[in-house]
């Protein structure tokens, strides 16, 4: 038996990818990423929720705010990082996990977090971290 | 190796939530919940399906019919229940599981059920039960 | 030649509808309404936009804030109003039009506004006002 | 009586917008734009269609190919253009209209074209040209 | 000032199209068509609606029922008809208009009907009839 | 910790299903299936991706090309197969897995593949294979 709750936000960034495998995406281009952040738990808390959805949304927005409306190629925290959709999922997911462990989403006994980034209507990626 | 099949329905309810954590949702308000009911199995049956999708849809509709167009605060079966999205997922999921175990969805050898309720385009919750 | 720009928000309300035609929706129930507000213009302004999308989103949010997380049956401004999806489109659309005429969305030379409310994945309504 | 047919494609670009009204979008950032190109006609042709959808899709793809995986700030055809969503709709719509008038979409007696660009799940813009 | 209300249903058919322009779609294949039926009116009726949405949905379902789970190439009413998406929009739209004129959707003072058929996530067609 | 990447394509087929359980779907009819192919891995490769998304999309398209615009009842590879949505998921999923094992998607260390086919806006099925 397990539960999850998901909130959606989005970010709009410029970046370029390194490696022949990326073809034209090696050029500076950009993306709107819809971000779905899923919080998992085996039980609901005393209020009957996985996590305070308001706080979870706020924390997601704070993490997104550090990335959106930027050229990720110039982002100080991302030097040397190939900012693929998969890697951005991990960065956001690890950021959410760190905030959850610090208690920033209430007393939730989370068991894992999944972050999905939709780069278009025909492609998306996910990262899951469990603990 | 595993399979699943999902059917979508919806319900439209009024309710209020108890607890400061819910902010303005403590007031009587309402929601349209899109309900996705997923049936899991490790093998397909003799017809090549997880479950008779017609019967699964009918059973889902019956369960939804017991909840929709209602004020859940006044629902006799939900007295004392904080009808969060997560909790409603569980109520519908347990209802489907009970009907499946009674054989109401044919001879399917189901291994689990997942119920997802979308409360808006930016928030949804899920409940998974396995057996 | 004409242009438009649309922003989406949502509201979650309880209400009941008056008239046999509404069947079970005569009971107190609720809905999540996705709100799409479309602003029309024949020409773009000096910045190349129909309207300042940030201000338009803010004004939409203010209007939505006056309706959401409420039981519309008890809303002082809606006494005697049958709050059908169509009527709510009109209320929001007229509210946006009034704000646009007051200049709250910048210098846009708007020619009309359309408001669409999605009450589920299978039903929605629209209201269009032109000037 | 009128008909239309719509095809969807997408582009992924970097750009920056000029004007205080754009706030953080003045910085170099990016977007995935879903592009919906709608072709209108008052009558269907001898095959029962508005336009050869294969050719229409190909022409849309060619126009999109001239824009996607680029930094629009450096695009030689867009110098001095504020590449708002509305303006990109117009550029793509006028491009499609020119190709339609040249006969590149068959013998269709089109009456107009609409281009809609979705910049996220909560914002989109449209441009309509009639002839 | 105008209003509309839309309901969605779907049909699943086999068919083939005649004409070189259709390429591989000249072979017997099939489609799921999502059908959006939009009813337009300049004013709302005494209940505050464009049309009784329940009756509109029922009439749409009856018309869809005459087409779905069929091979349209063998349909007695469609002999000699090239069943393109556009043409199917017209058939369903004219069917709805006939029923509306017969009074099967209540006393609604409709001004027009639009039918949109989505053949995939990247292509759809529409037919509009006004009176 | 795990990653996935998903690409979407579609196919349009005619078929009939065998077994009373299928009701009217025993008649020759058809479907548009949106196909979502998900590739899973526990780690990203040297480029920061699960799989070369371009190659993955190409392989998916090749597999889809062998099925689309066909009457599956007459397909030489599907004689004796009840082509339910679940079974088609498996056929496409096993096809992708075979190609992945042959190295057709680069050096990816995949751990599994999931294929989801959406037959309408209210029903879909999935097949997951892990290795």
PDB file of N, CA, C and O in Angstrom, chain F residues 20-79:
ATOM      1  N   UNK F  20     -16.684 -13.075 -26.739  1.00  0.00           N
ATOM      2  CA  UNK F  20     -17.927 -12.363 -26.397  1.00  0.00           C
ATOM      3  C   UNK F  20     -17.664 -11.173 -25.492  1.00  0.00           C
ATOM      4  O   UNK F  20     -18.404 -10.185 -25.516  1.00  0.00           O
ATOM      5  N   UNK F  21     -16.607 -11.285 -24.685  1.00  0.00           N
ATOM      6  CA  UNK F  21     -16.296 -10.240 -23.730  1.00  0.00           C
ATOM      7  C   UNK F  21     -16.088  -8.890 -24.427  1.00  0.00           C
ATOM      8  O   UNK F  21     -16.215  -7.832 -23.806  1.00  0.00           O
ATOM      9  N   UNK F  22     -15.783  -8.905 -25.718  1.00  0.00           N
ATOM     10  CA  UNK F  22     -15.481  -7.649 -26.409  1.00  0.00           C
ATOM     11  C   UNK F  22     -16.701  -6.949 -26.993  1.00  0.00           C
ATOM     12  O   UNK F  22     -16.587  -5.850 -27.544  1.00  0.00           O
ATOM     13  N   UNK F  23     -17.866  -7.592 -26.892  1.00  0.00           N
ATOM     14  CA  UNK F  23     -19.096  -6.935 -27.339  1.00  0.00           C
ATOM     15  C   UNK F  23     -18.961  -6.413 -28.761  1.00  0.00           C
ATOM     16  O   UNK F  23     -18.508  -7.142 -29.651  1.00  0.00           O
ATOM     17  N   UNK F  24     -19.323  -5.134 -29.002  1.00  0.00           N
ATOM     18  CA  UNK F  24     -19.300  -4.592 -30.362  1.00  0.00           C
ATOM     19  C   UNK F  24     -17.887  -4.522 -30.954  1.00  0.00           C
ATOM     20  O   UNK F  24     -17.752  -4.381 -32.174  1.00  0.00           O
ATOM     21  N   UNK F  25     -16.856  -4.627 -30.124  1.00  0.00           N
ATOM     22  CA  UNK F  25     -15.486  -4.580 -30.644  1.00  0.00           C
ATOM     23  C   UNK F  25     -15.101  -5.891 -31.329  1.00  0.00           C
ATOM     24  O   UNK F  25     -13.980  -6.036 -31.818  1.00  0.00           O
ATOM     25  N   UNK F  26     -16.050  -6.857 -31.356  1.00  0.00           N
ATOM     26  CA  UNK F  26     -15.825  -8.069 -32.163  1.00  0.00           C
ATOM     27  C   UNK F  26     -15.977  -7.755 -33.654  1.00  0.00           C
ATOM     28  O   UNK F  26     -15.513  -8.515 -34.496  1.00  0.00           O
ATOM     29  N   UNK F  27     -16.694  -6.671 -33.950  1.00  0.00           N
ATOM     30  CA  UNK F  27     -16.845  -6.225 -35.348  1.00  0.00           C
ATOM     31  C   UNK F  27     -15.543  -5.554 -35.810  1.00  0.00           C
ATOM     32  O   UNK F  27     -14.783  -5.015 -34.998  1.00  0.00           O
ATOM     33  N   UNK F  28     -15.340  -5.567 -37.106  1.00  0.00           N
ATOM     34  CA  UNK F  28     -14.170  -4.853 -37.635  1.00  0.00           C
ATOM     35  C   UNK F  28     -14.344  -3.362 -37.341  1.00  0.00           C
ATOM     36  O   UNK F  28     -15.336  -2.749 -37.753  1.00  0.00           O
ATOM     37  N   UNK F  29     -13.405  -2.799 -36.618  1.00  0.00           N
ATOM     38  CA  UNK F  29     -13.430  -1.364 -36.305  1.00  0.00           C
ATOM     39  C   UNK F  29     -11.979  -0.879 -36.335  1.00  0.00           C
ATOM     40  O   UNK F  29     -11.190  -1.399 -37.113  1.00  0.00           O
ATOM     41  N   UNK F  30     -11.625   0.128 -35.537  1.00  0.00           N
ATOM     42  CA  UNK F  30     -10.249   0.600 -35.604  1.00  0.00           C
ATOM     43  C   UNK F  30      -9.898   1.478 -34.431  1.00  0.00           C
ATOM     44  O   UNK F  30     -10.727   1.726 -33.543  1.00  0.00           O
ATOM     45  N   UNK F  31      -8.656   1.926 -34.413  1.00  0.00           N
ATOM     46  CA  UNK F  31      -8.193   2.774 -33.309  1.00  0.00           C
ATOM     47  C   UNK F  31      -6.970   3.571 -33.729  1.00  0.00           C
ATOM     48  O   UNK F  31      -6.173   3.131 -34.546  1.00  0.00           O
ATOM     49  N   UNK F  32      -6.887   4.764 -33.169  1.00  0.00           N
ATOM     50  CA  UNK F  32      -5.624   5.478 -33.081  1.00  0.00           C
ATOM     51  C   UNK F  32      -5.022   5.123 -31.737  1.00  0.00           C
ATOM     52  O   UNK F  32      -5.665   5.313 -30.703  1.00  0.00           O
ATOM     53  N   UNK F  33      -3.820   4.591 -31.743  1.00  0.00           N
ATOM     54  CA  UNK F  33      -3.118   4.329 -30.493  1.00  0.00           C
ATOM     55  C   UNK F  33      -1.971   5.323 -30.356  1.00  0.00           C
ATOM     56  O   UNK F  33      -1.056   5.333 -31.181  1.00  0.00           O
ATOM     57  N   UNK F  34      -2.022   6.161 -29.320  1.00  0.00           N
ATOM     58  CA  UNK F  34      -0.820   6.918 -28.952  1.00  0.00           C
ATOM     59  C   UNK F  34       0.100   5.935 -28.250  1.00  0.00           C
ATOM     60  O   UNK F  34      -0.323   5.226 -27.335  1.00  0.00           O
ATOM     61  N   UNK F  35       1.361   5.894 -28.665  1.00  0.00           N
ATOM     62  CA  UNK F  35       2.332   4.951 -28.091  1.00  0.00           C
ATOM     63  C   UNK F  35       3.363   5.722 -27.300  1.00  0.00           C
ATOM     64  O   UNK F  35       4.079   6.555 -27.873  1.00  0.00           O
ATOM     65  N   UNK F  36       3.459   5.433 -26.022  1.00  0.00           N
ATOM     66  CA  UNK F  36       4.520   6.010 -25.199  1.00  0.00           C
ATOM     67  C   UNK F  36       5.518   4.914 -24.870  1.00  0.00           C
ATOM     68  O   UNK F  36       5.173   3.933 -24.206  1.00  0.00           O
ATOM     69  N   UNK F  37       6.748   5.069 -25.335  1.00  0.00           N
ATOM     70  CA  UNK F  37       7.803   4.094 -25.059  1.00  0.00           C
ATOM     71  C   UNK F  37       8.761   4.676 -24.037  1.00  0.00           C
ATOM     72  O   UNK F  37       9.400   5.702 -24.300  1.00  0.00           O
ATOM     73  N   UNK F  38       8.846   4.010 -22.880  1.00  0.00           N
ATOM     74  CA  UNK F  38       9.677   4.471 -21.769  1.00  0.00           C
ATOM     75  C   UNK F  38      10.879   3.543 -21.612  1.00  0.00           C
ATOM     76  O   UNK F  38      10.717   2.327 -21.571  1.00  0.00           O
ATOM     77  N   UNK F  39      12.051   4.136 -21.527  1.00  0.00           N
ATOM     78  CA  UNK F  39      13.298   3.391 -21.362  1.00  0.00           C
ATOM     79  C   UNK F  39      13.840   3.698 -19.974  1.00  0.00           C
ATOM     80  O   UNK F  39      13.975   4.868 -19.610  1.00  0.00           O
ATOM     81  N   UNK F  40      14.149   2.651 -19.220  1.00  0.00           N
ATOM     82  CA  UNK F  40      14.603   2.827 -17.840  1.00  0.00           C
ATOM     83  C   UNK F  40      16.088   2.471 -17.704  1.00  0.00           C
ATOM     84  O   UNK F  40      16.574   1.550 -18.371  1.00  0.00           O
ATOM     85  N   UNK F  41      16.762   3.172 -16.786  1.00  0.00           N
ATOM     86  CA  UNK F  41      18.157   2.859 -16.461  1.00  0.00           C
ATOM     87  C   UNK F  41      18.426   3.323 -15.035  1.00  0.00           C
ATOM     88  O   UNK F  41      17.788   4.255 -14.546  1.00  0.00           O
ATOM     89  N   UNK F  42      19.383   2.658 -14.377  1.00  0.00           N
ATOM     90  CA  UNK F  42      19.731   3.059 -13.008  1.00  0.00           C
ATOM     91  C   UNK F  42      20.750   4.190 -12.991  1.00  0.00           C
ATOM     92  O   UNK F  42      20.878   4.897 -11.997  1.00  0.00           O
ATOM     93  N   UNK F  43      21.469   4.330 -14.106  1.00  0.00           N
ATOM     94  CA  UNK F  43      22.459   5.403 -14.189  1.00  0.00           C
ATOM     95  C   UNK F  43      22.396   6.040 -15.571  1.00  0.00           C
ATOM     96  O   UNK F  43      21.998   5.398 -16.543  1.00  0.00           O
ATOM     97  N   UNK F  44      22.857   7.263 -15.641  1.00  0.00           N
ATOM     98  CA  UNK F  44      22.947   7.938 -16.935  1.00  0.00           C
ATOM     99  C   UNK F  44      24.279   7.581 -17.585  1.00  0.00           C
ATOM    100  O   UNK F  44      25.255   7.268 -16.903  1.00  0.00           O
ATOM    101  N   UNK F  45      24.325   7.651 -18.901  1.00  0.00           N
ATOM    102  CA  UNK F  45      25.585   7.350 -19.591  1.00  0.00           C
ATOM    103  C   UNK F  45      26.511   8.574 -19.571  1.00  0.00           C
ATOM    104  O   UNK F  45      26.220   9.580 -18.913  1.00  0.00           O
ATOM    105  N   UNK F  46      27.602   8.496 -20.277  1.00  0.00           N
ATOM    106  CA  UNK F  46      28.605   9.558 -20.249  1.00  0.00           C
ATOM    107  C   UNK F  46      28.066  10.912 -20.744  1.00  0.00           C
ATOM    108  O   UNK F  46      28.601  11.964 -20.410  1.00  0.00           O
ATOM    109  N   UNK F  47      26.989  10.852 -21.571  1.00  0.00           N
ATOM    110  CA  UNK F  47      26.398  12.101 -22.060  1.00  0.00           C
ATOM    111  C   UNK F  47      25.310  12.645 -21.135  1.00  0.00           C
ATOM    112  O   UNK F  47      24.750  13.714 -21.405  1.00  0.00           O
ATOM    113  N   UNK F  48      24.996  11.893 -20.109  1.00  0.00           N
ATOM    114  CA  UNK F  48      23.972  12.351 -19.185  1.00  0.00           C
ATOM    115  C   UNK F  48      22.565  11.984 -19.620  1.00  0.00           C
ATOM    116  O   UNK F  48      21.600  12.657 -19.239  1.00  0.00           O
ATOM    117  N   UNK F  49      22.448  10.909 -20.403  1.00  0.00           N
ATOM    118  CA  UNK F  49      21.110  10.479 -20.849  1.00  0.00           C
ATOM    119  C   UNK F  49      20.902   8.993 -20.560  1.00  0.00           C
ATOM    120  O   UNK F  49      21.861   8.235 -20.365  1.00  0.00           O
ATOM    121  N   UNK F  50      19.633   8.588 -20.586  1.00  0.00           N
ATOM    122  CA  UNK F  50      19.270   7.180 -20.442  1.00  0.00           C
ATOM    123  C   UNK F  50      19.578   6.446 -21.739  1.00  0.00           C
ATOM    124  O   UNK F  50      20.096   5.335 -21.740  1.00  0.00           O
ATOM    125  N   UNK F  51      19.236   7.100 -22.839  1.00  0.00           N
ATOM    126  CA  UNK F  51      19.363   6.488 -24.148  1.00  0.00           C
ATOM    127  C   UNK F  51      19.413   7.622 -25.164  1.00  0.00           C
ATOM    128  O   UNK F  51      18.904   8.717 -24.902  1.00  0.00           O
ATOM    129  N   UNK F  52      20.040   7.376 -26.287  1.00  0.00           N
ATOM    130  CA  UNK F  52      20.019   8.364 -27.369  1.00  0.00           C
ATOM    131  C   UNK F  52      18.572   8.492 -27.830  1.00  0.00           C
ATOM    132  O   UNK F  52      18.030   7.605 -28.487  1.00  0.00           O
ATOM    133  N   UNK F  53      17.938   9.613 -27.466  1.00  0.00           N
ATOM    134  CA  UNK F  53      16.505   9.770 -27.708  1.00  0.00           C
ATOM    135  C   UNK F  53      16.187   9.788 -29.205  1.00  0.00           C
ATOM    136  O   UNK F  53      15.118   9.346 -29.627  1.00  0.00           O
ATOM    137  N   UNK F  54      17.140  10.250 -30.002  1.00  0.00           N
ATOM    138  CA  UNK F  54      16.929  10.251 -31.453  1.00  0.00           C
ATOM    139  C   UNK F  54      16.853   8.829 -31.986  1.00  0.00           C
ATOM    140  O   UNK F  54      15.947   8.481 -32.743  1.00  0.00           O
ATOM    141  N   UNK F  55      17.803   7.974 -31.555  1.00  0.00           N
ATOM    142  CA  UNK F  55      17.773   6.581 -32.005  1.00  0.00           C
ATOM    143  C   UNK F  55      16.559   5.857 -31.446  1.00  0.00           C
ATOM    144  O   UNK F  55      15.935   5.045 -32.140  1.00  0.00           O
ATOM    145  N   UNK F  56      16.244   6.121 -30.186  1.00  0.00           N
ATOM    146  CA  UNK F  56      15.079   5.479 -29.585  1.00  0.00           C
ATOM    147  C   UNK F  56      13.813   5.844 -30.359  1.00  0.00           C
ATOM    148  O   UNK F  56      12.971   4.983 -30.658  1.00  0.00           O
ATOM    149  N   UNK F  57      13.684   7.111 -30.725  1.00  0.00           N
ATOM    150  CA  UNK F  57      12.514   7.552 -31.504  1.00  0.00           C
ATOM    151  C   UNK F  57      12.489   6.886 -32.868  1.00  0.00           C
ATOM    152  O   UNK F  57      11.421   6.486 -33.360  1.00  0.00           O
ATOM    153  N   UNK F  58      13.654   6.762 -33.483  1.00  0.00           N
ATOM    154  CA  UNK F  58      13.723   6.132 -34.807  1.00  0.00           C
ATOM    155  C   UNK F  58      13.332   4.659 -34.733  1.00  0.00           C
ATOM    156  O   UNK F  58      12.591   4.157 -35.586  1.00  0.00           O
ATOM    157  N   UNK F  59      13.844   3.967 -33.727  1.00  0.00           N
ATOM    158  CA  UNK F  59      13.508   2.546 -33.589  1.00  0.00           C
ATOM    159  C   UNK F  59      12.011   2.385 -33.323  1.00  0.00           C
ATOM    160  O   UNK F  59      11.350   1.522 -33.900  1.00  0.00           O
ATOM    161  N   UNK F  60      11.468   3.238 -32.456  1.00  0.00           N
ATOM    162  CA  UNK F  60      10.026   3.174 -32.196  1.00  0.00           C
ATOM    163  C   UNK F  60       9.256   3.403 -33.488  1.00  0.00           C
ATOM    164  O   UNK F  60       8.295   2.671 -33.794  1.00  0.00           O
ATOM    165  N   UNK F  61       9.689   4.385 -34.266  1.00  0.00           N
ATOM    166  CA  UNK F  61       8.990   4.682 -35.517  1.00  0.00           C
ATOM    167  C   UNK F  61       9.050   3.496 -36.494  1.00  0.00           C
ATOM    168  O   UNK F  61       8.068   3.194 -37.171  1.00  0.00           O
ATOM    169  N   UNK F  62      10.196   2.827 -36.532  1.00  0.00           N
ATOM    170  CA  UNK F  62      10.307   1.662 -37.410  1.00  0.00           C
ATOM    171  C   UNK F  62       9.332   0.562 -36.988  1.00  0.00           C
ATOM    172  O   UNK F  62       8.699  -0.074 -37.829  1.00  0.00           O
ATOM    173  N   UNK F  63       9.241   0.332 -35.694  1.00  0.00           N
ATOM    174  CA  UNK F  63       8.326  -0.711 -35.209  1.00  0.00           C
ATOM    175  C   UNK F  63       6.884  -0.303 -35.485  1.00  0.00           C
ATOM    176  O   UNK F  63       6.069  -1.114 -35.943  1.00  0.00           O
ATOM    177  N   UNK F  64       6.561   0.950 -35.220  1.00  0.00           N
ATOM    178  CA  UNK F  64       5.207   1.453 -35.493  1.00  0.00           C
ATOM    179  C   UNK F  64       4.889   1.353 -36.988  1.00  0.00           C
ATOM    180  O   UNK F  64       3.768   0.999 -37.385  1.00  0.00           O
ATOM    181  N   UNK F  65       5.903   1.624 -37.826  1.00  0.00           N
ATOM    182  CA  UNK F  65       5.695   1.602 -39.281  1.00  0.00           C
ATOM    183  C   UNK F  65       5.283   0.214 -39.775  1.00  0.00           C
ATOM    184  O   UNK F  65       4.594   0.087 -40.795  1.00  0.00           O
ATOM    185  N   UNK F  66       5.688  -0.825 -39.042  1.00  0.00           N
ATOM    186  CA  UNK F  66       5.307  -2.179 -39.428  1.00  0.00           C
ATOM    187  C   UNK F  66       3.877  -2.528 -39.067  1.00  0.00           C
ATOM    188  O   UNK F  66       3.370  -3.587 -39.451  1.00  0.00           O
ATOM    189  N   UNK F  67       3.217  -1.636 -38.324  1.00  0.00           N
ATOM    190  CA  UNK F  67       1.852  -1.927 -37.855  1.00  0.00           C
ATOM    191  C   UNK F  67       0.818  -0.930 -38.364  1.00  0.00           C
ATOM    192  O   UNK F  67      -0.350  -1.292 -38.551  1.00  0.00           O
ATOM    193  N   UNK F  68       1.223   0.300 -38.567  1.00  0.00           N
ATOM    194  CA  UNK F  68       0.237   1.359 -38.811  1.00  0.00           C
ATOM    195  C   UNK F  68      -0.331   1.331 -40.229  1.00  0.00           C
ATOM    196  O   UNK F  68       0.266   0.751 -41.137  1.00  0.00           O
ATOM    197  N   UNK F  69      -1.488   1.955 -40.392  1.00  0.00           N
ATOM    198  CA  UNK F  69      -2.194   1.995 -41.682  1.00  0.00           C
ATOM    199  C   UNK F  69      -2.429   0.582 -42.222  1.00  0.00           C
ATOM    200  O   UNK F  69      -2.302   0.339 -43.427  1.00  0.00           O
ATOM    201  N   UNK F  70      -2.758  -0.330 -41.301  1.00  0.00           N
ATOM    202  CA  UNK F  70      -3.006  -1.716 -41.680  1.00  0.00           C
ATOM    203  C   UNK F  70      -4.289  -2.211 -41.021  1.00  0.00           C
ATOM    204  O   UNK F  70      -4.743  -1.673 -40.017  1.00  0.00           O
ATOM    205  N   UNK F  71      -4.819  -3.306 -41.615  1.00  0.00           N
ATOM    206  CA  UNK F  71      -5.846  -4.090 -40.936  1.00  0.00           C
ATOM    207  C   UNK F  71      -5.110  -5.215 -40.232  1.00  0.00           C
ATOM    208  O   UNK F  71      -4.631  -6.149 -40.888  1.00  0.00           O
ATOM    209  N   UNK F  72      -5.004  -5.141 -38.933  1.00  0.00           N
ATOM    210  CA  UNK F  72      -4.183  -6.118 -38.202  1.00  0.00           C
ATOM    211  C   UNK F  72      -4.726  -7.537 -38.340  1.00  0.00           C
ATOM    212  O   UNK F  72      -3.973  -8.506 -38.159  1.00  0.00           O
ATOM    213  N   UNK F  73      -6.013  -7.670 -38.676  1.00  0.00           N
ATOM    214  CA  UNK F  73      -6.583  -9.018 -38.887  1.00  0.00           C
ATOM    215  C   UNK F  73      -5.884  -9.736 -40.048  1.00  0.00           C
ATOM    216  O   UNK F  73      -5.856 -10.965 -40.086  1.00  0.00           O
ATOM    217  N   UNK F  74      -5.344  -8.975 -40.968  1.00  0.00           N
ATOM    218  CA  UNK F  74      -4.679  -9.550 -42.141  1.00  0.00           C
ATOM    219  C   UNK F  74      -3.151  -9.486 -42.040  1.00  0.00           C
ATOM    220  O   UNK F  74      -2.457  -9.835 -43.000  1.00  0.00           O
ATOM    221  N   UNK F  75      -2.632  -9.037 -40.941  1.00  0.00           N
ATOM    222  CA  UNK F  75      -1.182  -8.858 -40.821  1.00  0.00           C
ATOM    223  C   UNK F  75      -0.518 -10.237 -40.692  1.00  0.00           C
ATOM    224  O   UNK F  75      -0.861 -11.015 -39.797  1.00  0.00           O
ATOM    225  N   UNK F  76       0.451 -10.554 -41.553  1.00  0.00           N
ATOM    226  CA  UNK F  76       1.034 -11.902 -41.536  1.00  0.00           C
ATOM    227  C   UNK F  76       1.680 -12.277 -40.200  1.00  0.00           C
ATOM    228  O   UNK F  76       1.652 -13.450 -39.815  1.00  0.00           O
ATOM    229  N   UNK F  77       2.216 -11.303 -39.480  1.00  0.00           N
ATOM    230  CA  UNK F  77       2.878 -11.618 -38.208  1.00  0.00           C
ATOM    231  C   UNK F  77       1.895 -11.762 -37.051  1.00  0.00           C
ATOM    232  O   UNK F  77       2.317 -12.095 -35.932  1.00  0.00           O
ATOM    233  N   UNK F  78       0.623 -11.464 -37.297  1.00  0.00           N
ATOM    234  CA  UNK F  78      -0.333 -11.433 -36.181  1.00  0.00           C
ATOM    235  C   UNK F  78      -1.458 -12.457 -36.343  1.00  0.00           C
ATOM    236  O   UNK F  78      -2.494 -12.352 -35.684  1.00  0.00           O
ATOM    237  N   UNK F  79      -1.263 -13.436 -37.211  1.00  0.00           N
ATOM    238  CA  UNK F  79      -2.290 -14.459 -37.389  1.00  0.00           C
ATOM    239  C   UNK F  79      -2.443 -15.251 -36.083  1.00  0.00           C
ATOM    240  O   UNK F  79      -1.468 -15.702 -35.492  1.00  0.00           O
TER     241      UNK F  79
END
